[in-house]
mmCIF file of C-alpha atoms and ligand atoms in Angstrom:
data_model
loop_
_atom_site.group_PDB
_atom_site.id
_atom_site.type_symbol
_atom_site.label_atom_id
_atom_site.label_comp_id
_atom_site.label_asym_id
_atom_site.label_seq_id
_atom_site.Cartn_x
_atom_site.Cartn_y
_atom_site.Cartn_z
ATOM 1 C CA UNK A 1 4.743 -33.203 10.602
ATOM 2 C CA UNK A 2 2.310 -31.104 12.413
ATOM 3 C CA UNK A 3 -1.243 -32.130 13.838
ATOM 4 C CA UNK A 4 -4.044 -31.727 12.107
ATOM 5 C CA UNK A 5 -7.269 -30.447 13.836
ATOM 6 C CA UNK A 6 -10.543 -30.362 12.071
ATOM 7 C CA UNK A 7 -13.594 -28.454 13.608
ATOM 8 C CA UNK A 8 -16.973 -27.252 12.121
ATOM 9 C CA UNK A 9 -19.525 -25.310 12.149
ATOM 10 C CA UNK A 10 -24.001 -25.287 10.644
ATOM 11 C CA UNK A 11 -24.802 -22.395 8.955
ATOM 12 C CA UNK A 12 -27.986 -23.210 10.667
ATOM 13 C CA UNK A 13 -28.842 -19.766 11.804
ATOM 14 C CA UNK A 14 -27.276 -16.210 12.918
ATOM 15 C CA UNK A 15 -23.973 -17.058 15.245
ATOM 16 C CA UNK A 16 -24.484 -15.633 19.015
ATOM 17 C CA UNK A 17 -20.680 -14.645 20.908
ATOM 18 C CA UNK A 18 -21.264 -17.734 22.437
ATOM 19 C CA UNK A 19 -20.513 -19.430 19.707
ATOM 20 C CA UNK A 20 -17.801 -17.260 18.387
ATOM 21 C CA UNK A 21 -15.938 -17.591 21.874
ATOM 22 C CA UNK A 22 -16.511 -21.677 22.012
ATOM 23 C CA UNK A 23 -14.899 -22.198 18.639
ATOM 24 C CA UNK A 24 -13.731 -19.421 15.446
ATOM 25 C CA UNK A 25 -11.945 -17.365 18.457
ATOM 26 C CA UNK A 26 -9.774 -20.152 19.043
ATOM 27 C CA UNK A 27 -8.987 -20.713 15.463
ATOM 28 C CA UNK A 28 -6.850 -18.545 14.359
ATOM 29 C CA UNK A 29 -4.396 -19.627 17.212
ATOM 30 C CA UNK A 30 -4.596 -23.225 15.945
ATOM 31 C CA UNK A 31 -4.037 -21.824 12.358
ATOM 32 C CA UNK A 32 -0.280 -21.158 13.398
ATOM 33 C CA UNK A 33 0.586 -24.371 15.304
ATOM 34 C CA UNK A 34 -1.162 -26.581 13.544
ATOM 35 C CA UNK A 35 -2.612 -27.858 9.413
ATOM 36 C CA UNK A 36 -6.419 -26.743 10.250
ATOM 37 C CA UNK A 37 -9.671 -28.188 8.698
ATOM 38 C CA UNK A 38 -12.262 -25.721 9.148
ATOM 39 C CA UNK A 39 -15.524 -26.744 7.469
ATOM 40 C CA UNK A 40 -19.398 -25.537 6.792
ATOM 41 C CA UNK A 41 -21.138 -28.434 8.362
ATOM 42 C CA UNK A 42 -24.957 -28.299 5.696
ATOM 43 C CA UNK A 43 -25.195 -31.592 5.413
ATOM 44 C CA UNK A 44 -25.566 -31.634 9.796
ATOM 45 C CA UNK A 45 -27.944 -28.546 9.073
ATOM 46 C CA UNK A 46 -30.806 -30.629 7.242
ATOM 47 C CA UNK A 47 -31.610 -32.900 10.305
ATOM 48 C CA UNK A 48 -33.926 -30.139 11.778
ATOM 49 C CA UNK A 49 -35.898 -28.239 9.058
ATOM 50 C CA UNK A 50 -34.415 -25.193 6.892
ATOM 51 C CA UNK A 51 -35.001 -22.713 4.221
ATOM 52 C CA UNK A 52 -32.873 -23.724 1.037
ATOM 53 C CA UNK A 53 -32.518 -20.329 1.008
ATOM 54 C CA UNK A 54 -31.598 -19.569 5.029
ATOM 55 C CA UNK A 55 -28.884 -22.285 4.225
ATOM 56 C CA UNK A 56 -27.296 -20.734 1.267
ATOM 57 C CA UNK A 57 -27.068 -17.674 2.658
ATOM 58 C CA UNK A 58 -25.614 -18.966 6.351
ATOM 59 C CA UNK A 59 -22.862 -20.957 4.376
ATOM 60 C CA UNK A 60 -21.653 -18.023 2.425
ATOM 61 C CA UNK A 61 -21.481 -15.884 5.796
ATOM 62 C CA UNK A 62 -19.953 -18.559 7.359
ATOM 63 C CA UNK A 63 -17.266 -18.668 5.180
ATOM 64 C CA UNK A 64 -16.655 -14.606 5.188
ATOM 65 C CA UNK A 65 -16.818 -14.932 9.093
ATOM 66 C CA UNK A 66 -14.120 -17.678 8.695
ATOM 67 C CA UNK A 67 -11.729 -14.966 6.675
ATOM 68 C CA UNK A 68 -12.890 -12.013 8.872
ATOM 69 C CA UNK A 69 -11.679 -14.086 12.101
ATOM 70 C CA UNK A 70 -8.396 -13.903 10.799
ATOM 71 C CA UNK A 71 -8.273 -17.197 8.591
ATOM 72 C CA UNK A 72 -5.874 -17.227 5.765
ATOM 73 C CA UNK A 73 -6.764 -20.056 3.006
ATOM 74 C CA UNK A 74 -3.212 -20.301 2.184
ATOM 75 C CA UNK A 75 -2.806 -22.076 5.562
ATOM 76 C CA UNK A 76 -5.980 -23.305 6.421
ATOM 77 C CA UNK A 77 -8.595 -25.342 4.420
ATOM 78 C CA UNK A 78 -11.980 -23.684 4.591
ATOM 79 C CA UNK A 79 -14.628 -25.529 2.778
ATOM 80 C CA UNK A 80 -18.020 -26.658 2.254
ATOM 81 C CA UNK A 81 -19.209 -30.273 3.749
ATOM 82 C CA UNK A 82 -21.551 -30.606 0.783
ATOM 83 C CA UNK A 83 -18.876 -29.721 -1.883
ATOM 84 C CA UNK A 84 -16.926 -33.133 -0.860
ATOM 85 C CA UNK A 85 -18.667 -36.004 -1.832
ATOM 86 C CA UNK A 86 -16.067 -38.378 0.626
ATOM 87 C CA UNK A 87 -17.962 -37.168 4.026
ATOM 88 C CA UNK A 88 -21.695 -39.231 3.236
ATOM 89 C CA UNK A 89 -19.586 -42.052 2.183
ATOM 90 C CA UNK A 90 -17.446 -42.411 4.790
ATOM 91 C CA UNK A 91 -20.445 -41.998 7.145
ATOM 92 C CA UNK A 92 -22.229 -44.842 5.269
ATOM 93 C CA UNK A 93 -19.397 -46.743 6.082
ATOM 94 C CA UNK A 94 -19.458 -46.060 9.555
ATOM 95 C CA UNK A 95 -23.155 -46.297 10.391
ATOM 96 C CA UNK A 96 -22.813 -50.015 9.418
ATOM 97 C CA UNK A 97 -20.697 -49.962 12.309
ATOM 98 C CA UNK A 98 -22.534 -47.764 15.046
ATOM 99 C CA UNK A 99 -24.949 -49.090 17.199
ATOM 100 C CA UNK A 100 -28.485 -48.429 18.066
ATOM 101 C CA UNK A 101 -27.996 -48.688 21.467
ATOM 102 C CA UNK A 102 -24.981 -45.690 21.640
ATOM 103 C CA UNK A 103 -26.982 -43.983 19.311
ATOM 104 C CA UNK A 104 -30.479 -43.661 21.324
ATOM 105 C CA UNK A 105 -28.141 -42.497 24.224
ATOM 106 C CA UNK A 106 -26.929 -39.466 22.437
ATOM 107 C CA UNK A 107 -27.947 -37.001 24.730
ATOM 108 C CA UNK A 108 -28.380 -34.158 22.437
ATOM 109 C CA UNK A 109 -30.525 -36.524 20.284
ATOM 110 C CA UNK A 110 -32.868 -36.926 23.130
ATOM 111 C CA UNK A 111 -33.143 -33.281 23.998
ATOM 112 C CA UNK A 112 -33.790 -32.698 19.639
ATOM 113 C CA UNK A 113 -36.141 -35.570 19.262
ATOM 114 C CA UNK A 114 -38.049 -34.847 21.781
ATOM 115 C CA UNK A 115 -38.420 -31.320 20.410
ATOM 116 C CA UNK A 116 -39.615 -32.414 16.710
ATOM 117 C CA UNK A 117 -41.608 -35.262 17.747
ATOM 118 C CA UNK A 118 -44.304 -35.779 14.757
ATOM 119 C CA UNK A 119 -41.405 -36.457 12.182
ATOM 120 C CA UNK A 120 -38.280 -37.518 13.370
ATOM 121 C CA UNK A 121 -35.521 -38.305 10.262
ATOM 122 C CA UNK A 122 -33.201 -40.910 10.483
ATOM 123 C CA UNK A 123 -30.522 -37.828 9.751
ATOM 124 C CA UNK A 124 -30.997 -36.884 13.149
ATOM 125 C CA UNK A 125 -30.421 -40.535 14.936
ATOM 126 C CA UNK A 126 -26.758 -40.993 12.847
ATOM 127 C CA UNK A 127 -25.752 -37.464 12.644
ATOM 128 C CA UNK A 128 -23.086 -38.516 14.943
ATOM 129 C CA UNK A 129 -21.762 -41.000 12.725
ATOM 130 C CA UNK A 130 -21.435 -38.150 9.999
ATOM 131 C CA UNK A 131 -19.797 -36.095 12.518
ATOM 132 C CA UNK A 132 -17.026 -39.212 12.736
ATOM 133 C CA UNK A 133 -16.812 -39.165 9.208
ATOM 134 C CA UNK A 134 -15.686 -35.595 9.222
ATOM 135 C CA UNK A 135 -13.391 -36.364 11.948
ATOM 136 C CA UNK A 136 -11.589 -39.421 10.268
ATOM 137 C CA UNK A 137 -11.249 -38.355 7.139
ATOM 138 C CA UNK A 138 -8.544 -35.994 7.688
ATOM 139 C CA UNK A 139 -6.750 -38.110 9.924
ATOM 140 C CA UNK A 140 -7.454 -35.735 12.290
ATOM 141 C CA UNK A 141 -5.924 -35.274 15.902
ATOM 142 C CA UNK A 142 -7.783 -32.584 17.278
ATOM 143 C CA UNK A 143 -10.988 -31.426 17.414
ATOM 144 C CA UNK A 144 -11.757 -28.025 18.983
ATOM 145 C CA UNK A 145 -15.501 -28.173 19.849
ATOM 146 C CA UNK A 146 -17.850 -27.101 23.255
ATOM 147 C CA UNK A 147 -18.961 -28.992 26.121
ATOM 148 C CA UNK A 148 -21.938 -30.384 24.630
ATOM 149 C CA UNK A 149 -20.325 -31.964 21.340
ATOM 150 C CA UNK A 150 -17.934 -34.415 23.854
ATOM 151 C CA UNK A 151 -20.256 -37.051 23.672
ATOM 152 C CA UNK A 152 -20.307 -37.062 19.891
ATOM 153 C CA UNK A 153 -16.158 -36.966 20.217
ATOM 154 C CA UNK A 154 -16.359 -39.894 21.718
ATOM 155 C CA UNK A 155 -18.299 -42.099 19.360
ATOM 156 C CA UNK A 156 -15.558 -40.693 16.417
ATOM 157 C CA UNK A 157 -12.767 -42.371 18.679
ATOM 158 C CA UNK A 158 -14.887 -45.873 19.018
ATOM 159 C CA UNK A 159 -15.553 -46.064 15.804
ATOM 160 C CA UNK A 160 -12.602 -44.986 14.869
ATOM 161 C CA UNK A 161 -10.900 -47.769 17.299
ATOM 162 C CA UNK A 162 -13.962 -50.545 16.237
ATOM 163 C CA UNK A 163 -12.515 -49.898 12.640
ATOM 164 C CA UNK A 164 -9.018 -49.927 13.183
ATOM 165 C CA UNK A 165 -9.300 -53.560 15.799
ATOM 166 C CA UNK A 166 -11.492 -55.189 12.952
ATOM 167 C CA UNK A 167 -10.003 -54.410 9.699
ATOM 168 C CA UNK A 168 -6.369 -52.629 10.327
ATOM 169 C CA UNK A 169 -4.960 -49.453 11.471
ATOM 170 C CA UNK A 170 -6.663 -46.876 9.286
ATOM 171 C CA UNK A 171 -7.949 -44.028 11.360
ATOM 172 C CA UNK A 172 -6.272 -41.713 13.453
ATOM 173 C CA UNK A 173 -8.083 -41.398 17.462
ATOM 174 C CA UNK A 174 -8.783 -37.833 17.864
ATOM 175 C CA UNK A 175 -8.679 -36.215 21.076
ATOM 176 C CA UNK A 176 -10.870 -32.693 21.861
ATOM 177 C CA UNK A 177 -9.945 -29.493 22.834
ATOM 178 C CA UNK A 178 -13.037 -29.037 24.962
ATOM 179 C CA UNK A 179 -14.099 -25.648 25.627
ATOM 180 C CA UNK A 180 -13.795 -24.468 29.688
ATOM 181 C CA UNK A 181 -17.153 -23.934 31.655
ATOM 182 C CA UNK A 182 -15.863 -20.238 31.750
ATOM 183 C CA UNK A 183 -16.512 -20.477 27.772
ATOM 184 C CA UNK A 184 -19.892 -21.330 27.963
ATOM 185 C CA UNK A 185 -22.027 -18.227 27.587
ATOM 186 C CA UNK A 186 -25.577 -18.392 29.255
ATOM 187 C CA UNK A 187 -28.827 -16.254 28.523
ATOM 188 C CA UNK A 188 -28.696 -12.983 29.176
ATOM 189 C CA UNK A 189 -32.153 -12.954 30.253
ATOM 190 C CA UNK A 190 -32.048 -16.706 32.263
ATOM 191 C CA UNK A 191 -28.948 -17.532 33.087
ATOM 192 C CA UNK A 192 -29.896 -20.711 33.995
ATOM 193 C CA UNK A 193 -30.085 -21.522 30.097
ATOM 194 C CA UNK A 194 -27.506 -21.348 27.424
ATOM 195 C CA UNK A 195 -27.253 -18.419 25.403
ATOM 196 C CA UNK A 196 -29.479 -19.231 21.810
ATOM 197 C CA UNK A 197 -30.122 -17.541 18.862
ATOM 198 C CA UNK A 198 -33.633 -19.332 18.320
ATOM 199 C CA UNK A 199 -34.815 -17.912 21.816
ATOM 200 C CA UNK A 200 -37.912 -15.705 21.029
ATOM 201 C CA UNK A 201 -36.269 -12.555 23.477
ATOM 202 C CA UNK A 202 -33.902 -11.232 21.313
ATOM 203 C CA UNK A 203 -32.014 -9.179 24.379
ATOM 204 C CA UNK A 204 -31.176 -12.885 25.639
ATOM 205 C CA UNK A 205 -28.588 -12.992 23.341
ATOM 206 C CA UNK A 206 -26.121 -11.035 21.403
ATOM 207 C CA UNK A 207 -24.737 -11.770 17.238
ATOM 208 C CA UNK A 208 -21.778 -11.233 15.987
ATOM 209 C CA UNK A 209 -22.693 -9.170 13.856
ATOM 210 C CA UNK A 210 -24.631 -6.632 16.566
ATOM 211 C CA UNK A 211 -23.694 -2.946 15.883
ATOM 212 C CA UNK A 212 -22.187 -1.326 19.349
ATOM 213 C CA UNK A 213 -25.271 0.050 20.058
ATOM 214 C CA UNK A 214 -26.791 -2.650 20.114
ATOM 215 C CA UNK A 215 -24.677 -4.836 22.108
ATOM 216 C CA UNK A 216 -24.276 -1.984 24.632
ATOM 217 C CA UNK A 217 -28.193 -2.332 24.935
ATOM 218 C CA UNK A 218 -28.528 -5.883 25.280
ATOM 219 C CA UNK A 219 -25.766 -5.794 28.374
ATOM 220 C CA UNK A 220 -27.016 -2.960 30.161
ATOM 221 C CA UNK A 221 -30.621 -4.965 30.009
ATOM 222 C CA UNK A 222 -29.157 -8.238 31.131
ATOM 223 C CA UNK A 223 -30.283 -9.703 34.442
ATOM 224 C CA UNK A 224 -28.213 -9.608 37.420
ATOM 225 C CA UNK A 225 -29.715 -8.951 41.210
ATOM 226 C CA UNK A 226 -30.493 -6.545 44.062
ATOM 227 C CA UNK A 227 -27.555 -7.621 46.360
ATOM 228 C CA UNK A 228 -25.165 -4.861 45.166
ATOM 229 C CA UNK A 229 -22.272 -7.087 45.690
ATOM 230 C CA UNK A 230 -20.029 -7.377 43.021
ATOM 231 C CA UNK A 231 -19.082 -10.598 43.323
ATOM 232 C CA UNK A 232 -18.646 -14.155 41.108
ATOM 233 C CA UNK A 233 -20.388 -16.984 42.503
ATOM 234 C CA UNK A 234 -23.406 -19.148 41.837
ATOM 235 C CA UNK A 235 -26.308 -17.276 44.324
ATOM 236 C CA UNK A 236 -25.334 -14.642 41.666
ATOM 237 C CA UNK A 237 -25.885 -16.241 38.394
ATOM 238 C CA UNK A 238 -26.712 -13.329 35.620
ATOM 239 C CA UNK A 239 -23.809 -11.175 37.112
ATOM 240 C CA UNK A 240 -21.370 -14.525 36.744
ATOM 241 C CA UNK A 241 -22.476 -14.677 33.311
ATOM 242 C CA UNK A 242 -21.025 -11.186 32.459
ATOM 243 C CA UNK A 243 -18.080 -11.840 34.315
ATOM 244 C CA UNK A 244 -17.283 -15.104 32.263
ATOM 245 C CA UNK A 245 -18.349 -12.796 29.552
ATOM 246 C CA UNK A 246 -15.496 -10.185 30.295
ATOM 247 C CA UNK A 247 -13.109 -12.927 31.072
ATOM 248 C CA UNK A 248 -13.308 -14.389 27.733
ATOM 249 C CA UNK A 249 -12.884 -11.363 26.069
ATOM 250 C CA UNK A 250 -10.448 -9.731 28.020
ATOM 251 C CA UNK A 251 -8.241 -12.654 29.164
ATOM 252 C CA UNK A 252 -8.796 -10.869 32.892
ATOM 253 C CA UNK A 253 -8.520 -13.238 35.662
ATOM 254 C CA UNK A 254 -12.056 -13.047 37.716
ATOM 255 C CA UNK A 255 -9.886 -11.897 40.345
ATOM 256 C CA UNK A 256 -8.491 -8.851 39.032
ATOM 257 C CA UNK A 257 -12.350 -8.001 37.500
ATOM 258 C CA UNK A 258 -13.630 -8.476 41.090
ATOM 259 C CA UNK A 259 -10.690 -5.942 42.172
ATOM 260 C CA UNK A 260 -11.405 -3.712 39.719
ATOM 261 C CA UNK A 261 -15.273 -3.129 40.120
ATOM 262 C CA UNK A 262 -15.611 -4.477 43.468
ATOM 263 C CA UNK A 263 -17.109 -1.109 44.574
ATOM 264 C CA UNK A 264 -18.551 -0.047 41.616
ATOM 265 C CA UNK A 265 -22.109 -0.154 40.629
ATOM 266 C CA UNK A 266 -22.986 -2.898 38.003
ATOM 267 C CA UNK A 267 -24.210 -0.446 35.737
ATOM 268 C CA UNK A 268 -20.628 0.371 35.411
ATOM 269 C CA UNK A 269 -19.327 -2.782 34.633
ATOM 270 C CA UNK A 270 -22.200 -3.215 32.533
ATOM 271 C CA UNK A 271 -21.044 -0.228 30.590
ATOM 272 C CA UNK A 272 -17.068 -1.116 30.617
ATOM 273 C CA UNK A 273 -18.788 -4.562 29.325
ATOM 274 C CA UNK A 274 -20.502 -3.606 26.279
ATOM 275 C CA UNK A 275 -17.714 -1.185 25.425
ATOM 276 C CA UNK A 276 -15.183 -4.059 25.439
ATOM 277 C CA UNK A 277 -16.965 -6.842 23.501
ATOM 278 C CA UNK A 278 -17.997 -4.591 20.803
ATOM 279 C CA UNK A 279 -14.451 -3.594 20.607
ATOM 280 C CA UNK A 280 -13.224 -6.851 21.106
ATOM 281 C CA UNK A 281 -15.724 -7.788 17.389
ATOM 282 C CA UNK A 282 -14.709 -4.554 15.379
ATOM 283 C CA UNK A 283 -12.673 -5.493 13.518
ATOM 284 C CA UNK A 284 -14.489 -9.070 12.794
ATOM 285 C CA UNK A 285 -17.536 -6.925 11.654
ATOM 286 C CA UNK A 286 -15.863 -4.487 9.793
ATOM 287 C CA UNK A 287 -14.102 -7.138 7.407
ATOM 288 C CA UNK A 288 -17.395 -9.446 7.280
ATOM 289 C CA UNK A 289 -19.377 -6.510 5.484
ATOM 290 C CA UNK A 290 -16.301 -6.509 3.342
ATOM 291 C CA UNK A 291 -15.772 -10.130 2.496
ATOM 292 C CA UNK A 292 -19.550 -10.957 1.896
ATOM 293 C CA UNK A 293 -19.379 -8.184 -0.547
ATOM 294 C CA UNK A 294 -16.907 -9.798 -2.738
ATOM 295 C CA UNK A 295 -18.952 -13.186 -3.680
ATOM 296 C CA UNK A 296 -16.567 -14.483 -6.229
ATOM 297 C CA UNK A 297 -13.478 -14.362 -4.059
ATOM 298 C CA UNK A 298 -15.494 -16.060 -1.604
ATOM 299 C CA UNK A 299 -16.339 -19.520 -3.847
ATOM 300 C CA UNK A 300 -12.691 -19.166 -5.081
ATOM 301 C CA UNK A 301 -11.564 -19.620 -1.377
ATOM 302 C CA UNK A 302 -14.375 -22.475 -1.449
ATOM 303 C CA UNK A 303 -13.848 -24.104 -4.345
ATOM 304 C CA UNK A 304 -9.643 -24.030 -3.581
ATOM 305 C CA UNK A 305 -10.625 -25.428 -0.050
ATOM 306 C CA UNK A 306 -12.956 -28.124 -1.432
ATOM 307 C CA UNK A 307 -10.231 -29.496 -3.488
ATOM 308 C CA UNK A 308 -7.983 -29.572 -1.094
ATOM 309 C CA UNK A 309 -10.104 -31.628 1.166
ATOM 310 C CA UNK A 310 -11.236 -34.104 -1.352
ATOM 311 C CA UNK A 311 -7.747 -34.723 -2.179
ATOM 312 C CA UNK A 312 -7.313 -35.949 1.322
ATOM 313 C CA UNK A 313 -10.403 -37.324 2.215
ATOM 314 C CA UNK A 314 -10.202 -39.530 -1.113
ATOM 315 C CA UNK A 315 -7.054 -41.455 -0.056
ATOM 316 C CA UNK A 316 -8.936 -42.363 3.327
ATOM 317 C CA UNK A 317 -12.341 -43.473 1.675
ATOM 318 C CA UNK A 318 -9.397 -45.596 -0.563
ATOM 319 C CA UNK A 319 -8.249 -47.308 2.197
ATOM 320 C CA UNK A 320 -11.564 -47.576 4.173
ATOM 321 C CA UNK A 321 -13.435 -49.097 0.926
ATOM 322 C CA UNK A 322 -10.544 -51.185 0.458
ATOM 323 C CA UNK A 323 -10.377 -52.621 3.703
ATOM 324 C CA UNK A 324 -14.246 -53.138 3.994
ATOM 325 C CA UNK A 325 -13.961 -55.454 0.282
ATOM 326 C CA UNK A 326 -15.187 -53.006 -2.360
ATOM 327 C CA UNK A 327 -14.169 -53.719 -5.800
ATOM 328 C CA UNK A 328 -11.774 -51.188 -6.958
ATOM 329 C CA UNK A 329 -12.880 -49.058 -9.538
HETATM 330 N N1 LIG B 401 -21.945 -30.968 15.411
HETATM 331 C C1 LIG B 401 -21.128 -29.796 15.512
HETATM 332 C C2 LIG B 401 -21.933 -28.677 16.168
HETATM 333 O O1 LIG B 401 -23.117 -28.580 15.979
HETATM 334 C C3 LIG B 401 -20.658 -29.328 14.160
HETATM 335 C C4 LIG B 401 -19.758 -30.335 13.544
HETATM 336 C C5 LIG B 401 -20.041 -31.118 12.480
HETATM 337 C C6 LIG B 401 -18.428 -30.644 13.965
HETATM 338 N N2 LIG B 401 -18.970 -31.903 12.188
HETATM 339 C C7 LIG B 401 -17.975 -31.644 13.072
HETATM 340 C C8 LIG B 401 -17.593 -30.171 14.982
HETATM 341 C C9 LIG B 401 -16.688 -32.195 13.203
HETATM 342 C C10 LIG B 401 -16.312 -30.711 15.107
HETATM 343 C C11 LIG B 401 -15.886 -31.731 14.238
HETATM 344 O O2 LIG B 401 -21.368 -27.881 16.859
#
C-alpha cells in the first residue's frame, strides 16, 4: 500500500510564488508516488478576520489552482475542510488532550496574537490542534509543509502518540517533508522579511497569477546592491533572494548560475529572471483562467473529493469516539 500524504492550504488571500514553490509545486510529484490529500484549509482561515465573500471566492481559486498545477482528481482527493464535518470533531477530541502550556508556546501564535491584540479568539490558540485533526484523520504519513508550520507538525505527532499510549494504537505519526531554506522566498523589497501578500508594497512580492509584464517589473525593481559582484552570500541578501529564486525554478545549482552571470550585469540576470518564472507559471495561468471559468466542474471535483474524504475520515472519528467511550449511535 502506498503512503498517504495530506497537505493544505487557506484561501486566506491571493497566493505569492513563495507559496506556490513551498507547497502545490511539489504536489504533483507526490501525486505519482503516493495517495495525496490535498485540502482548502477555511475553517484555519476564520481565526484572523475575513470577508465571507474574500473566502468563497479564495476556495474556489484554490481549487482551480489545484487542477491547473497539474492535479488530477482521479488520483488525488481535492476537497474542502468545511465540506467534511469529521475535521472539528476530531479536533474537539484532541483539544481535550492538548495543553495550555504547548499551546502558548506556539510560536506563530505569539507572532499572530500579538498582531490582533483587542480580540483574540480561542480559534487562534487551538488552531494547531485542528491542524492535527487534519493530519490524523487520513492516517496520514506525510505532510509536505514550509519551515514555519514544523512546530505545528510536531504537536500532530504528540498528540497523535498521547492518543495512541492512552487509549490504543489509532493514529498514524506523520513525519514532514519540510521545505529547504533555498525554498523560502524573501521580500523583494527587504529581504530580510519573508515574501507576503498582505505587505502594503505590492513590488515586494509577486502572485501567481501576475501577467509577464508584470512579474518582469517587479524583478527588475527588486533590491540588490552597489557591489557589482555577482555573487550568493549573506552581505548580499536581495541578490541571494533572486538566486534562490532562479534555483527553484530552474533546478540550476547556485554554482552553475554564479558561472553563468558571474560577469554579467544584474540587470541581466534580472531580465533572464523574470523571463524564466513567468515561463516557468504559463501554463499554470493559462489553465486557471480556464478552470475558474467552468464553476460546475469545479464543485463536481469538490463535492467527489469531499466524499471521498469523509469516507475515510469517518472510520477514524469511529475508532477515536469509540476509544474515548461515546455511545455508539
Ligand atoms: N496551517 C497550514 C498553513 O497555514 C495550512 C494547513 C492546515 C495544513 N491544515 C494542514 C498544512 C494540514 C499541512 C497539513 O500553511
Amino acid at each position: 500500500m502506498s503512503k498517504i500524504v495530506y497537505s493544505a492550504l487557506q484561501p486566506s488571500g491571493k497566493l505569492t510564488i513563495g507559496n506556490y514553490l513551498g507547497s502545490i509545486k511539489n504536489f504533483k510529484k507526490l501525486q505519482d508516488e503516493y495517495e495525496c490529500f490535498f485540502n482548502v484549509a477555511d475553517l484555519h482561515s476564520i481565526t484572523v478576520p475575513q470577508e465571507p465573500k474574500s473566502i468563497r471566492e479564495r476556495s474556489l481559486d484554490l481549487i482551480a489552482i489545484f487542477l491547473a498545477s497539474g492535479l488530477d482528481p482521479e488520483k488525488s482527493t481535492l476537497f474542502v475542510q468545511s465540506h467534511v464535518s469529521q475535521h472539528a470533531s476530531l479536533a474537539w477530541v484532541l483539544n481535550c488532550m492538548s495543553y495550555m502550556g504547548q499551546l502558548s508556546r506556539m510560536t506563530q501564535f505569539k507572532e499572530k496574537s500579538q498582531k490582533s491584540e483587542e480580540n483574540l479568539n480561542a480559534g487562534l490558540f487551538t488552531y494547531p490542534v485542528l491542524m492535527a485533526a487534519d493530519i490524523l484523520l487520513y492516517q496520514t504519513d506525510l505532510v509536505p509543509v514550509g519551515v514555519d508550520q514544523k512546530q505545528h507538525l510536531e504537536l500532530a505527532r504528540d498528540l497523535a502518540i498521547r492518543f495512541n499510549n492512552k487509549y490504543s494504537q489509532t493514529f498514524t505519526v506523520p513525519e514532514g517533508i519540510i521545505g529547504k531554506e533555498t525554498g523560502k522566498i524573501m521580500n523583494l523589497k527587504n529581504p530580510e522579511k519573508k515574501m507576503s501578500k498582505s505587505d502594503p508594497d505590492q513590488n515586494s512580492f509577486i502572485l501567481l497569477l501576475d501577467d509577464e509584464e508584470t512579474i518582469k517589473r517587479k524583478i527588475s525593481k527588486a533590491v540588490t546592491d552597489s557591489m557589482a559582484n555577482f555573487d550568493y552570500n549573506d552581505e548580499q541578501k536581495g541578490l541571494k533572494n533572486l538566486i534562490n529564486m532562479y534555483i527553484a525554478f530552474s533546478n540550476k545549482t547556485k554554482e552553475e548560475i554564479i558561472l553563468k552571470y558571474k560577469n554579467e550585469n544584474y540587470s541581466v540576470f534580472k531580465e533572464d529572471l523574470g523571463q524564466l518564472i513567468s515561463d516557468s507559471l504559463k501554463d499554470l495561468r493559462e489553465k486557471y483562467f480556464e478552470y475558474i471559468k467552468d464553476k460546475q466542474y469545479l464543485e463536481k471535483v469538490m463535492e467527489q473529493g469531499a466524499q471521498k474524504a469523509s469516507y475515510i475520515a469517518n472510520k477514524t472519528l469511529r475508532k477515536v469516539y469509540k476509544k474515548v467511550g461515546f455511545l455508539p449511535r
